[in-house]
């Protein structure tokens, strides 16, 4: 697969994942399964409400990323590329620090992998700017 195709998958994957996450709020067995993935600690209290409400946020981020990436490949320019990079730079460090603070190390690891993968693709896509 090429860089453009891979980057165009990032948004739809977030939309699907976010909608699935929000659906867990309506499916108690799915919420129990999801809760089992989070660490048990005194610092962290699992909240089915916040988990399910977080889903639409993830989905909307995916939709916005999709719009930006499609615009970028239709007419590559520095401002769009910087916006895409900034979306990663706002999300990854803050989310990762919060994951580490609350003992959810797997979340920080997933963030690092996704950040590296999408960041590398964006660096490769930068070559499209005239």
mmCIF file with all atom_site columns, C-alpha atoms in Angstrom:
data_model
loop_
_atom_site.group_PDB
_atom_site.id
_atom_site.type_symbol
_atom_site.label_atom_id
_atom_site.label_alt_id
_atom_site.label_comp_id
_atom_site.label_asym_id
_atom_site.label_entity_id
_atom_site.label_seq_id
_atom_site.pdbx_PDB_ins_code
_atom_site.Cartn_x
_atom_site.Cartn_y
_atom_site.Cartn_z
_atom_site.occupancy
_atom_site.B_iso_or_equiv
_atom_site.pdbx_formal_charge
_atom_site.auth_seq_id
_atom_site.auth_comp_id
_atom_site.auth_asym_id
_atom_site.auth_atom_id
_atom_site.pdbx_PDB_model_num
ATOM 1   C CA . UNK A 1 1   ? 0.000   0.000  0.000  1.00 0.00 ? 1   UNK A CA 1
ATOM 2   C CA . UNK A 1 2   ? 1.112   3.524  -0.606 1.00 0.00 ? 2   UNK A CA 1
ATOM 3   C CA . UNK A 1 3   ? 1.365   6.425  1.843  1.00 0.00 ? 3   UNK A CA 1
ATOM 4   C CA . UNK A 1 4   ? -1.831  8.103  0.644  1.00 0.00 ? 4   UNK A CA 1
ATOM 5   C CA . UNK A 1 5   ? -3.937  4.955  1.056  1.00 0.00 ? 5   UNK A CA 1
ATOM 6   C CA . UNK A 1 6   ? -2.556  4.249  4.512  1.00 0.00 ? 6   UNK A CA 1
ATOM 7   C CA . UNK A 1 7   ? -3.163  7.798  5.713  1.00 0.00 ? 7   UNK A CA 1
ATOM 8   C CA . UNK A 1 8   ? -6.682  7.702  4.294  1.00 0.00 ? 8   UNK A CA 1
ATOM 9   C CA . UNK A 1 9   ? -7.377  4.658  6.506  1.00 0.00 ? 9   UNK A CA 1
ATOM 10  C CA . UNK A 1 10  ? -6.471  6.455  9.766  1.00 0.00 ? 10  UNK A CA 1
ATOM 11  C CA . UNK A 1 11  ? -9.686  8.484  9.920  1.00 0.00 ? 11  UNK A CA 1
ATOM 12  C CA . UNK A 1 12  ? -12.180 5.715  9.101  1.00 0.00 ? 12  UNK A CA 1
ATOM 13  C CA . UNK A 1 13  ? -10.480 3.391  11.614 1.00 0.00 ? 13  UNK A CA 1
ATOM 14  C CA . UNK A 1 14  ? -10.921 6.066  14.310 1.00 0.00 ? 14  UNK A CA 1
ATOM 15  C CA . UNK A 1 15  ? -14.555 6.616  13.306 1.00 0.00 ? 15  UNK A CA 1
ATOM 16  C CA . UNK A 1 16  ? -15.309 2.884  13.501 1.00 0.00 ? 16  UNK A CA 1
ATOM 17  C CA . UNK A 1 17  ? -13.389 2.450  16.757 1.00 0.00 ? 17  UNK A CA 1
ATOM 18  C CA . UNK A 1 18  ? -15.046 5.473  18.336 1.00 0.00 ? 18  UNK A CA 1
ATOM 19  C CA . UNK A 1 19  ? -18.523 4.303  17.402 1.00 0.00 ? 19  UNK A CA 1
ATOM 20  C CA . UNK A 1 20  ? -17.752 0.843  18.777 1.00 0.00 ? 20  UNK A CA 1
ATOM 21  C CA . UNK A 1 21  ? -16.461 2.407  21.981 1.00 0.00 ? 21  UNK A CA 1
ATOM 22  C CA . UNK A 1 22  ? -19.649 4.415  22.402 1.00 0.00 ? 22  UNK A CA 1
ATOM 23  C CA . UNK A 1 23  ? -21.731 1.297  21.694 1.00 0.00 ? 23  UNK A CA 1
ATOM 24  C CA . UNK A 1 24  ? -20.240 -0.357 24.779 1.00 0.00 ? 24  UNK A CA 1
ATOM 25  C CA . UNK A 1 25  ? -22.361 2.032  26.841 1.00 0.00 ? 25  UNK A CA 1
ATOM 26  C CA . UNK A 1 26  ? -25.436 0.174  25.596 1.00 0.00 ? 26  UNK A CA 1
ATOM 27  C CA . UNK A 1 27  ? -23.938 -3.317 25.904 1.00 0.00 ? 27  UNK A CA 1
ATOM 28  C CA . UNK A 1 28  ? -23.104 -4.189 29.529 1.00 0.00 ? 28  UNK A CA 1
ATOM 29  C CA . UNK A 1 29  ? -21.171 -7.397 28.651 1.00 0.00 ? 29  UNK A CA 1
ATOM 30  C CA . UNK A 1 30  ? -18.980 -5.413 26.248 1.00 0.00 ? 30  UNK A CA 1
ATOM 31  C CA . UNK A 1 31  ? -18.359 -2.790 28.937 1.00 0.00 ? 31  UNK A CA 1
ATOM 32  C CA . UNK A 1 32  ? -17.332 -5.494 31.437 1.00 0.00 ? 32  UNK A CA 1
ATOM 33  C CA . UNK A 1 33  ? -14.901 -6.913 28.854 1.00 0.00 ? 33  UNK A CA 1
ATOM 34  C CA . UNK A 1 34  ? -13.500 -3.440 28.133 1.00 0.00 ? 34  UNK A CA 1
ATOM 35  C CA . UNK A 1 35  ? -13.102 -2.733 31.853 1.00 0.00 ? 35  UNK A CA 1
ATOM 36  C CA . UNK A 1 36  ? -10.947 -5.850 32.212 1.00 0.00 ? 36  UNK A CA 1
ATOM 37  C CA . UNK A 1 37  ? -8.302  -4.221 29.986 1.00 0.00 ? 37  UNK A CA 1
ATOM 38  C CA . UNK A 1 38  ? -7.772  -1.301 32.353 1.00 0.00 ? 38  UNK A CA 1
ATOM 39  C CA . UNK A 1 39  ? -5.426  -1.530 35.337 1.00 0.00 ? 39  UNK A CA 1
ATOM 40  C CA . UNK A 1 40  ? -6.816  -1.801 38.832 1.00 0.00 ? 40  UNK A CA 1
ATOM 41  C CA . UNK A 1 41  ? -5.307  0.900  41.035 1.00 0.00 ? 41  UNK A CA 1
ATOM 42  C CA . UNK A 1 42  ? -6.161  3.420  43.722 1.00 0.00 ? 42  UNK A CA 1
ATOM 43  C CA . UNK A 1 43  ? -5.514  6.273  41.277 1.00 0.00 ? 43  UNK A CA 1
ATOM 44  C CA . UNK A 1 44  ? -7.907  5.049  38.623 1.00 0.00 ? 44  UNK A CA 1
ATOM 45  C CA . UNK A 1 45  ? -11.644 4.477  38.773 1.00 0.00 ? 45  UNK A CA 1
ATOM 46  C CA . UNK A 1 46  ? -13.220 2.978  35.662 1.00 0.00 ? 46  UNK A CA 1
ATOM 47  C CA . UNK A 1 47  ? -16.219 4.978  34.430 1.00 0.00 ? 47  UNK A CA 1
ATOM 48  C CA . UNK A 1 48  ? -18.553 3.350  31.895 1.00 0.00 ? 48  UNK A CA 1
ATOM 49  C CA . UNK A 1 49  ? -20.081 6.775  31.224 1.00 0.00 ? 49  UNK A CA 1
ATOM 50  C CA . UNK A 1 50  ? -16.775 8.452  30.352 1.00 0.00 ? 50  UNK A CA 1
ATOM 51  C CA . UNK A 1 51  ? -15.602 5.490  28.297 1.00 0.00 ? 51  UNK A CA 1
ATOM 52  C CA . UNK A 1 52  ? -18.761 5.429  26.195 1.00 0.00 ? 52  UNK A CA 1
ATOM 53  C CA . UNK A 1 53  ? -18.906 9.229  25.879 1.00 0.00 ? 53  UNK A CA 1
ATOM 54  C CA . UNK A 1 54  ? -15.259 9.246  24.757 1.00 0.00 ? 54  UNK A CA 1
ATOM 55  C CA . UNK A 1 55  ? -16.282 7.181  21.703 1.00 0.00 ? 55  UNK A CA 1
ATOM 56  C CA . UNK A 1 56  ? -17.915 10.036 19.785 1.00 0.00 ? 56  UNK A CA 1
ATOM 57  C CA . UNK A 1 57  ? -14.839 12.193 20.479 1.00 0.00 ? 57  UNK A CA 1
ATOM 58  C CA . UNK A 1 58  ? -12.598 9.556  18.919 1.00 0.00 ? 58  UNK A CA 1
ATOM 59  C CA . UNK A 1 59  ? -15.013 9.175  15.993 1.00 0.00 ? 59  UNK A CA 1
ATOM 60  C CA . UNK A 1 60  ? -15.188 12.926 15.373 1.00 0.00 ? 60  UNK A CA 1
ATOM 61  C CA . UNK A 1 61  ? -11.370 13.198 15.479 1.00 0.00 ? 61  UNK A CA 1
ATOM 62  C CA . UNK A 1 62  ? -11.279 10.488 12.815 1.00 0.00 ? 62  UNK A CA 1
ATOM 63  C CA . UNK A 1 63  ? -13.777 12.360 10.671 1.00 0.00 ? 63  UNK A CA 1
ATOM 64  C CA . UNK A 1 64  ? -11.810 15.602 10.953 1.00 0.00 ? 64  UNK A CA 1
ATOM 65  C CA . UNK A 1 65  ? -8.538  13.800 10.181 1.00 0.00 ? 65  UNK A CA 1
ATOM 66  C CA . UNK A 1 66  ? -10.198 12.239 7.108  1.00 0.00 ? 66  UNK A CA 1
ATOM 67  C CA . UNK A 1 67  ? -11.343 15.623 5.843  1.00 0.00 ? 67  UNK A CA 1
ATOM 68  C CA . UNK A 1 68  ? -7.892  17.150 6.339  1.00 0.00 ? 68  UNK A CA 1
ATOM 69  C CA . UNK A 1 69  ? -6.043  14.249 4.737  1.00 0.00 ? 69  UNK A CA 1
ATOM 70  C CA . UNK A 1 70  ? -8.373  14.215 1.720  1.00 0.00 ? 70  UNK A CA 1
ATOM 71  C CA . UNK A 1 71  ? -7.912  17.967 1.307  1.00 0.00 ? 71  UNK A CA 1
ATOM 72  C CA . UNK A 1 72  ? -4.164  17.567 1.644  1.00 0.00 ? 72  UNK A CA 1
ATOM 73  C CA . UNK A 1 73  ? -3.918  14.982 -1.121 1.00 0.00 ? 73  UNK A CA 1
ATOM 74  C CA . UNK A 1 74  ? -6.291  16.983 -3.354 1.00 0.00 ? 74  UNK A CA 1
ATOM 75  C CA . UNK A 1 75  ? -4.137  20.114 -2.973 1.00 0.00 ? 75  UNK A CA 1
ATOM 76  C CA . UNK A 1 76  ? -0.970  19.523 -0.905 1.00 0.00 ? 76  UNK A CA 1
ATOM 77  C CA . UNK A 1 77  ? 0.131   22.561 1.075  1.00 0.00 ? 77  UNK A CA 1
ATOM 78  C CA . UNK A 1 78  ? 2.183   23.392 4.137  1.00 0.00 ? 78  UNK A CA 1
ATOM 79  C CA . UNK A 1 79  ? -0.734  24.604 6.293  1.00 0.00 ? 79  UNK A CA 1
ATOM 80  C CA . UNK A 1 80  ? -2.739  21.406 5.920  1.00 0.00 ? 80  UNK A CA 1
ATOM 81  C CA . UNK A 1 81  ? 0.318   19.269 6.548  1.00 0.00 ? 81  UNK A CA 1
ATOM 82  C CA . UNK A 1 82  ? 1.154   21.253 9.694  1.00 0.00 ? 82  UNK A CA 1
ATOM 83  C CA . UNK A 1 83  ? -2.439  20.881 10.895 1.00 0.00 ? 83  UNK A CA 1
ATOM 84  C CA . UNK A 1 84  ? -2.195  17.112 10.519 1.00 0.00 ? 84  UNK A CA 1
ATOM 85  C CA . UNK A 1 85  ? 1.120   17.021 12.377 1.00 0.00 ? 85  UNK A CA 1
ATOM 86  C CA . UNK A 1 86  ? -0.238  19.286 15.134 1.00 0.00 ? 86  UNK A CA 1
ATOM 87  C CA . UNK A 1 87  ? -3.178  16.924 15.620 1.00 0.00 ? 87  UNK A CA 1
ATOM 88  C CA . UNK A 1 88  ? -0.652  14.210 16.494 1.00 0.00 ? 88  UNK A CA 1
ATOM 89  C CA . UNK A 1 89  ? 1.451   16.511 18.664 1.00 0.00 ? 89  UNK A CA 1
ATOM 90  C CA . UNK A 1 90  ? -1.566  17.568 20.725 1.00 0.00 ? 90  UNK A CA 1
ATOM 91  C CA . UNK A 1 91  ? -2.937  14.048 21.154 1.00 0.00 ? 91  UNK A CA 1
ATOM 92  C CA . UNK A 1 92  ? 0.052   11.731 21.649 1.00 0.00 ? 92  UNK A CA 1
ATOM 93  C CA . UNK A 1 93  ? 2.085   13.391 24.435 1.00 0.00 ? 93  UNK A CA 1
ATOM 94  C CA . UNK A 1 94  ? -0.886  14.417 26.583 1.00 0.00 ? 94  UNK A CA 1
ATOM 95  C CA . UNK A 1 95  ? -2.713  11.119 26.165 1.00 0.00 ? 95  UNK A CA 1
ATOM 96  C CA . UNK A 1 96  ? 0.472   9.141  26.826 1.00 0.00 ? 96  UNK A CA 1
ATOM 97  C CA . UNK A 1 97  ? 1.373   11.085 29.974 1.00 0.00 ? 97  UNK A CA 1
ATOM 98  C CA . UNK A 1 98  ? -2.156  10.533 31.294 1.00 0.00 ? 98  UNK A CA 1
ATOM 99  C CA . UNK A 1 99  ? -1.935  6.806  30.488 1.00 0.00 ? 99  UNK A CA 1
ATOM 100 C CA . UNK A 1 100 ? 1.369   6.543  32.361 1.00 0.00 ? 100 UNK A CA 1
ATOM 101 C CA . UNK A 1 101 ? 0.112   8.615  35.301 1.00 0.00 ? 101 UNK A CA 1
ATOM 102 C CA . UNK A 1 102 ? -2.871  6.308  35.725 1.00 0.00 ? 102 UNK A CA 1
ATOM 103 C CA . UNK A 1 103 ? -0.855  3.129  35.200 1.00 0.00 ? 103 UNK A CA 1
ATOM 104 C CA . UNK A 1 104 ? -2.305  2.249  31.794 1.00 0.00 ? 104 UNK A CA 1
ATOM 105 C CA . UNK A 1 105 ? 1.067   1.469  30.232 1.00 0.00 ? 105 UNK A CA 1
ATOM 106 C CA . UNK A 1 106 ? -0.435  -0.508 27.348 1.00 0.00 ? 106 UNK A CA 1
ATOM 107 C CA . UNK A 1 107 ? -2.259  2.663  26.290 1.00 0.00 ? 107 UNK A CA 1
ATOM 108 C CA . UNK A 1 108 ? 0.993   4.616  26.235 1.00 0.00 ? 108 UNK A CA 1
ATOM 109 C CA . UNK A 1 109 ? 2.632   1.857  24.204 1.00 0.00 ? 109 UNK A CA 1
ATOM 110 C CA . UNK A 1 110 ? -0.205  1.834  21.655 1.00 0.00 ? 110 UNK A CA 1
ATOM 111 C CA . UNK A 1 111 ? 0.058   5.634  21.451 1.00 0.00 ? 111 UNK A CA 1
ATOM 112 C CA . UNK A 1 112 ? 3.782   5.406  20.721 1.00 0.00 ? 112 UNK A CA 1
ATOM 113 C CA . UNK A 1 113 ? 3.264   2.847  17.947 1.00 0.00 ? 113 UNK A CA 1
ATOM 114 C CA . UNK A 1 114 ? 0.426   4.831  16.333 1.00 0.00 ? 114 UNK A CA 1
ATOM 115 C CA . UNK A 1 115 ? 2.342   8.107  16.690 1.00 0.00 ? 115 UNK A CA 1
ATOM 116 C CA . UNK A 1 116 ? 5.430   6.613  15.036 1.00 0.00 ? 116 UNK A CA 1
ATOM 117 C CA . UNK A 1 117 ? 3.414   4.977  12.231 1.00 0.00 ? 117 UNK A CA 1
ATOM 118 C CA . UNK A 1 118 ? 1.199   7.966  11.368 1.00 0.00 ? 118 UNK A CA 1
ATOM 119 C CA . UNK A 1 119 ? 4.037   10.447 11.940 1.00 0.00 ? 119 UNK A CA 1
ATOM 120 C CA . UNK A 1 120 ? 6.286   8.533  9.548  1.00 0.00 ? 120 UNK A CA 1
ATOM 121 C CA . UNK A 1 121 ? 3.527   8.463  6.938  1.00 0.00 ? 121 UNK A CA 1
ATOM 122 C CA . UNK A 1 122 ? 3.015   12.212 7.319  1.00 0.00 ? 122 UNK A CA 1
ATOM 123 C CA . UNK A 1 123 ? 6.744   12.841 6.903  1.00 0.00 ? 123 UNK A CA 1
ATOM 124 C CA . UNK A 1 124 ? 6.672   10.786 3.715  1.00 0.00 ? 124 UNK A CA 1
ATOM 125 C CA . UNK A 1 125 ? 3.542   12.621 2.490  1.00 0.00 ? 125 UNK A CA 1
ATOM 126 C CA . UNK A 1 126 ? 5.264   15.991 2.985  1.00 0.00 ? 126 UNK A CA 1
ATOM 127 C CA . UNK A 1 127 ? 7.145   15.351 -0.251 1.00 0.00 ? 127 UNK A CA 1
ATOM 128 C CA . UNK A 1 128 ? 3.889   16.075 -2.098 1.00 0.00 ? 128 UNK A CA 1
ATOM 129 C CA . UNK A 1 129 ? 4.051   19.782 -1.211 1.00 0.00 ? 129 UNK A CA 1
ATOM 130 C CA . UNK A 1 130 ? 5.109   21.653 -4.346 1.00 0.00 ? 130 UNK A CA 1
#
